[in-house]
Amino acid sequence: MADRTTSSTTISAGRADVLAVIADFPAYPEWAGQVKSAEVLSTGPDGRPQQVRFALDAGPISDTYTLGYAWQDDDGVSWQVVEPGKMVSDLRGSYRLADAGSGTEVTYELTVDLSVPMIGMIRRKAEKVIVDTALKGLKKRVEGR
């Protein structure tokens, strides 16, 4: 398993508002730069998405794959590949939410394993771009509602 890339930001909104944006997968192309499409394939008993098919274009990492989601009430969500793509053999990550004054601290953790050879430095840079872009986009999306 590759090294994890982790970053955090504080969003001026409550956990429920942050999770509502995270769970709105079809809107990801509007704010998560590398996501070209996100289709909810199934939902759990709580109504939240359980499996989502993504089309991703993050420079050297471009692929379509399906992720399975595990929601931790209002504390966050984690995911992992349930149907790998041609390039992405494994992808695991999470958003962890914690109260931060009148807002929410969001920590995004991501690990990507590829089925094609790629220099570790390039893969880590792509992971960092994905994480940083997602956090900035999430913050802008939630605070702009």
PDB file of C-alpha atoms in Angstrom:
ATOM      1  CA  MET A   1       0.000   0.000   0.000  1.00  0.00           C
ATOM      2  CA  ALA A   2       1.258   3.464  -0.881  1.00  0.00           C
ATOM      3  CA  ASP A   3       1.874   6.263   1.591  1.00  0.00           C
ATOM      4  CA  ARG A   4      -1.131   8.312   2.600  1.00  0.00           C
ATOM      5  CA  THR A   5      -1.605  11.948   1.669  1.00  0.00           C
ATOM      6  CA  THR A   6      -3.416  13.965   4.350  1.00  0.00           C
ATOM      7  CA  SER A   7      -4.517  17.586   4.579  1.00  0.00           C
ATOM      8  CA  SER A   8      -7.038  19.583   6.614  1.00  0.00           C
ATOM      9  CA  THR A   9      -9.061  22.766   6.378  1.00  0.00           C
ATOM     10  CA  THR A  10     -11.607  24.551   8.546  1.00  0.00           C
ATOM     11  CA  ILE A  11     -14.990  25.291   6.984  1.00  0.00           C
ATOM     12  CA  SER A  12     -17.355  27.939   8.370  1.00  0.00           C
ATOM     13  CA  ALA A  13     -20.356  25.618   8.589  1.00  0.00           C
ATOM     14  CA  GLY A  14     -21.710  22.785  10.715  1.00  0.00           C
ATOM     15  CA  ARG A  15     -21.018  19.104  10.096  1.00  0.00           C
ATOM     16  CA  ALA A  16     -24.455  18.463   8.564  1.00  0.00           C
ATOM     17  CA  ASP A  17     -23.861  21.126   5.885  1.00  0.00           C
ATOM     18  CA  VAL A  18     -20.397  19.742   5.096  1.00  0.00           C
ATOM     19  CA  LEU A  19     -21.688  16.164   4.878  1.00  0.00           C
ATOM     20  CA  ALA A  20     -24.570  17.253   2.626  1.00  0.00           C
ATOM     21  CA  VAL A  21     -22.068  18.537   0.068  1.00  0.00           C
ATOM     22  CA  ILE A  22     -19.834  15.465   0.440  1.00  0.00           C
ATOM     23  CA  ALA A  23     -22.834  13.165  -0.145  1.00  0.00           C
ATOM     24  CA  ASP A  24     -24.025  15.070  -3.242  1.00  0.00           C
ATOM     25  CA  PHE A  25     -21.865  13.062  -5.651  1.00  0.00           C
ATOM     26  CA  PRO A  26     -23.562  14.103  -8.917  1.00  0.00           C
ATOM     27  CA  ALA A  27     -22.468  17.705  -8.151  1.00  0.00           C
ATOM     28  CA  TYR A  28     -18.769  16.785  -7.753  1.00  0.00           C
ATOM     29  CA  PRO A  29     -17.814  17.862 -11.295  1.00  0.00           C
ATOM     30  CA  GLU A  30     -18.912  21.389 -10.313  1.00  0.00           C
ATOM     31  CA  TRP A  31     -16.392  21.692  -7.451  1.00  0.00           C
ATOM     32  CA  ALA A  32     -13.972  18.728  -7.352  1.00  0.00           C
ATOM     33  CA  GLY A  33     -11.737  19.664 -10.275  1.00  0.00           C
ATOM     34  CA  GLN A  34     -10.488  16.230 -11.347  1.00  0.00           C
ATOM     35  CA  VAL A  35     -13.882  14.495 -11.144  1.00  0.00           C
ATOM     36  CA  LYS A  36     -15.465  14.447 -14.596  1.00  0.00           C
ATOM     37  CA  SER A  37     -18.557  12.481 -13.509  1.00  0.00           C
ATOM     38  CA  ALA A  38     -19.938  10.717 -10.425  1.00  0.00           C
ATOM     39  CA  GLU A  39     -22.927   8.369 -10.650  1.00  0.00           C
ATOM     40  CA  VAL A  40     -24.601   6.972  -7.514  1.00  0.00           C
ATOM     41  CA  LEU A  41     -25.155   3.249  -8.146  1.00  0.00           C
ATOM     42  CA  SER A  42     -26.710   2.327  -4.785  1.00  0.00           C
ATOM     43  CA  THR A  43     -27.762   3.875  -1.490  1.00  0.00           C
ATOM     44  CA  GLY A  44     -27.830   2.502   2.037  1.00  0.00           C
ATOM     45  CA  PRO A  45     -30.773   2.285   4.451  1.00  0.00           C
ATOM     46  CA  ASP A  46     -29.929   5.805   5.688  1.00  0.00           C
ATOM     47  CA  GLY A  47     -30.365   7.165   2.138  1.00  0.00           C
ATOM     48  CA  ARG A  48     -26.699   8.000   1.739  1.00  0.00           C
ATOM     49  CA  PRO A  49     -24.764   6.728  -1.270  1.00  0.00           C
ATOM     50  CA  GLN A  50     -23.113   3.309  -0.817  1.00  0.00           C
ATOM     51  CA  GLN A  51     -21.515   2.802  -4.232  1.00  0.00           C
ATOM     52  CA  VAL A  52     -20.498   5.528  -6.684  1.00  0.00           C
ATOM     53  CA  ARG A  53     -18.860   5.227 -10.126  1.00  0.00           C
ATOM     54  CA  PHE A  54     -16.345   7.974 -10.871  1.00  0.00           C
ATOM     55  CA  ALA A  55     -14.606   9.201 -13.991  1.00  0.00           C
ATOM     56  CA  LEU A  56     -11.399  10.951 -12.901  1.00  0.00           C
ATOM     57  CA  ASP A  57      -8.882  13.003 -14.866  1.00  0.00           C
ATOM     58  CA  ALA A  58      -6.036  14.080 -12.586  1.00  0.00           C
ATOM     59  CA  GLY A  59      -3.226  14.566 -15.089  1.00  0.00           C
ATOM     60  CA  PRO A  60      -1.227  11.354 -15.049  1.00  0.00           C
ATOM     61  CA  ILE A  61      -4.097   9.497 -13.323  1.00  0.00           C
ATOM     62  CA  SER A  62      -7.136   9.229 -15.609  1.00  0.00           C
ATOM     63  CA  ASP A  63      -9.608   6.397 -15.050  1.00  0.00           C
ATOM     64  CA  THR A  64     -13.123   5.168 -14.257  1.00  0.00           C
ATOM     65  CA  TYR A  65     -13.716   3.115 -11.082  1.00  0.00           C
ATOM     66  CA  THR A  66     -16.349   2.414  -8.416  1.00  0.00           C
ATOM     67  CA  LEU A  67     -15.991   3.267  -4.731  1.00  0.00           C
ATOM     68  CA  GLY A  68     -17.879   1.835  -1.752  1.00  0.00           C
ATOM     69  CA  TYR A  69     -18.719   4.253   1.084  1.00  0.00           C
ATOM     70  CA  ALA A  70     -19.051   3.738   4.850  1.00  0.00           C
ATOM     71  CA  TRP A  71     -20.656   6.680   6.656  1.00  0.00           C
ATOM     72  CA  GLN A  72     -19.826   7.351  10.328  1.00  0.00           C
ATOM     73  CA  ASP A  73     -22.927   9.307  11.350  1.00  0.00           C
ATOM     74  CA  ASP A  74     -21.872  12.983  11.302  1.00  0.00           C
ATOM     75  CA  ASP A  75     -18.199  12.216  12.045  1.00  0.00           C
ATOM     76  CA  GLY A  76     -17.247  11.552   8.421  1.00  0.00           C
ATOM     77  CA  VAL A  77     -17.068   8.963   5.688  1.00  0.00           C
ATOM     78  CA  SER A  78     -14.519   6.507   4.376  1.00  0.00           C
ATOM     79  CA  TRP A  79     -14.286   4.765   1.015  1.00  0.00           C
ATOM     80  CA  GLN A  80     -12.403   2.142  -0.919  1.00  0.00           C
ATOM     81  CA  VAL A  81     -12.391   0.697  -4.417  1.00  0.00           C
ATOM     82  CA  VAL A  82     -15.009  -2.007  -5.034  1.00  0.00           C
ATOM     83  CA  GLU A  83     -14.479  -2.079  -8.795  1.00  0.00           C
ATOM     84  CA  PRO A  84     -10.993  -1.016  -9.913  1.00  0.00           C
ATOM     85  CA  GLY A  85     -10.324   0.814 -13.125  1.00  0.00           C
ATOM     86  CA  LYS A  86      -7.630   0.261 -15.720  1.00  0.00           C
ATOM     87  CA  MET A  87      -5.118   2.469 -13.868  1.00  0.00           C
ATOM     88  CA  VAL A  88      -6.475   2.691 -10.322  1.00  0.00           C
ATOM     89  CA  SER A  89      -6.052  -0.687  -8.632  1.00  0.00           C
ATOM     90  CA  ASP A  90      -6.814   0.570  -5.125  1.00  0.00           C
ATOM     91  CA  LEU A  91      -8.023   3.860  -3.729  1.00  0.00           C
ATOM     92  CA  ARG A  92      -8.835   4.388  -0.067  1.00  0.00           C
ATOM     93  CA  GLY A  93      -9.688   7.577   1.667  1.00  0.00           C
ATOM     94  CA  SER A  94     -11.746   9.415   4.209  1.00  0.00           C
ATOM     95  CA  TYR A  95     -13.170  12.734   5.262  1.00  0.00           C
ATOM     96  CA  ARG A  96     -13.052  13.091   9.057  1.00  0.00           C
ATOM     97  CA  LEU A  97     -15.057  15.925  10.597  1.00  0.00           C
ATOM     98  CA  ALA A  98     -14.506  17.588  13.964  1.00  0.00           C
ATOM     99  CA  ASP A  99     -15.999  20.659  15.601  1.00  0.00           C
ATOM    100  CA  ALA A 100     -13.737  23.713  15.328  1.00  0.00           C
ATOM    101  CA  GLY A 101     -15.235  26.706  17.093  1.00  0.00           C
ATOM    102  CA  SER A 102     -18.289  27.717  15.066  1.00  0.00           C
ATOM    103  CA  GLY A 103     -17.124  25.664  12.076  1.00  0.00           C
ATOM    104  CA  THR A 104     -15.933  22.206  11.133  1.00  0.00           C
ATOM    105  CA  GLU A 105     -12.395  20.944  10.671  1.00  0.00           C
ATOM    106  CA  VAL A 106     -12.284  18.555   7.719  1.00  0.00           C
ATOM    107  CA  THR A 107      -9.355  16.167   7.325  1.00  0.00           C
ATOM    108  CA  TYR A 108      -9.021  14.418   3.967  1.00  0.00           C
ATOM    109  CA  GLU A 109      -6.838  11.324   3.759  1.00  0.00           C
ATOM    110  CA  LEU A 110      -6.110   9.546   0.466  1.00  0.00           C
ATOM    111  CA  THR A 111      -4.082   6.552  -0.697  1.00  0.00           C
ATOM    112  CA  VAL A 112      -3.920   5.560  -4.353  1.00  0.00           C
ATOM    113  CA  ASP A 113      -2.325   2.412  -5.802  1.00  0.00           C
ATOM    114  CA  LEU A 114      -1.969   2.143  -9.538  1.00  0.00           C
ATOM    115  CA  SER A 115      -1.806  -0.919 -11.761  1.00  0.00           C
ATOM    116  CA  VAL A 116       0.555   0.875 -14.124  1.00  0.00           C
ATOM    117  CA  PRO A 117       4.126   1.773 -13.207  1.00  0.00           C
ATOM    118  CA  MET A 118       4.494   5.371 -12.107  1.00  0.00           C
ATOM    119  CA  ILE A 119       7.338   7.104 -10.318  1.00  0.00           C
ATOM    120  CA  GLY A 120       6.346   7.469  -6.671  1.00  0.00           C
ATOM    121  CA  MET A 121       7.076  11.194  -6.696  1.00  0.00           C
ATOM    122  CA  ILE A 122       4.620  11.758  -9.571  1.00  0.00           C
ATOM    123  CA  ARG A 123       1.921   9.630  -7.914  1.00  0.00           C
ATOM    124  CA  ARG A 124       2.322  11.482  -4.593  1.00  0.00           C
ATOM    125  CA  LYS A 125       2.122  14.845  -6.394  1.00  0.00           C
ATOM    126  CA  ALA A 126      -1.095  13.719  -8.131  1.00  0.00           C
ATOM    127  CA  GLU A 127      -2.511  12.600  -4.741  1.00  0.00           C
ATOM    128  CA  LYS A 128      -1.606  15.968  -3.209  1.00  0.00           C
ATOM    129  CA  VAL A 129      -3.267  17.844  -6.079  1.00  0.00           C
ATOM    130  CA  ILE A 130      -6.430  15.715  -5.679  1.00  0.00           C
ATOM    131  CA  VAL A 131      -6.551  16.267  -1.892  1.00  0.00           C
ATOM    132  CA  ASP A 132      -5.780  20.006  -1.998  1.00  0.00           C
ATOM    133  CA  THR A 133      -8.193  20.690  -4.858  1.00  0.00           C
ATOM    134  CA  ALA A 134     -10.960  18.682  -3.168  1.00  0.00           C
ATOM    135  CA  LEU A 135     -10.570  20.485   0.171  1.00  0.00           C
ATOM    136  CA  LYS A 136     -10.501  23.937  -1.457  1.00  0.00           C
ATOM    137  CA  GLY A 137     -13.498  23.060  -3.613  1.00  0.00           C
ATOM    138  CA  LEU A 138     -15.410  21.591  -0.667  1.00  0.00           C
ATOM    139  CA  LYS A 139     -14.767  24.685   1.461  1.00  0.00           C
ATOM    140  CA  LYS A 140     -15.860  27.035  -1.343  1.00  0.00           C
ATOM    141  CA  ARG A 141     -18.954  24.932  -2.123  1.00  0.00           C
ATOM    142  CA  VAL A 142     -20.140  24.641   1.517  1.00  0.00           C
ATOM    143  CA  GLU A 143     -19.430  28.264   2.437  1.00  0.00           C
ATOM    144  CA  GLY A 144     -21.074  29.513  -0.779  1.00  0.00           C
ATOM    145  CA  ARG A 145     -24.422  27.793  -0.068  1.00  0.00           C
TER     146      ARG A 145
END
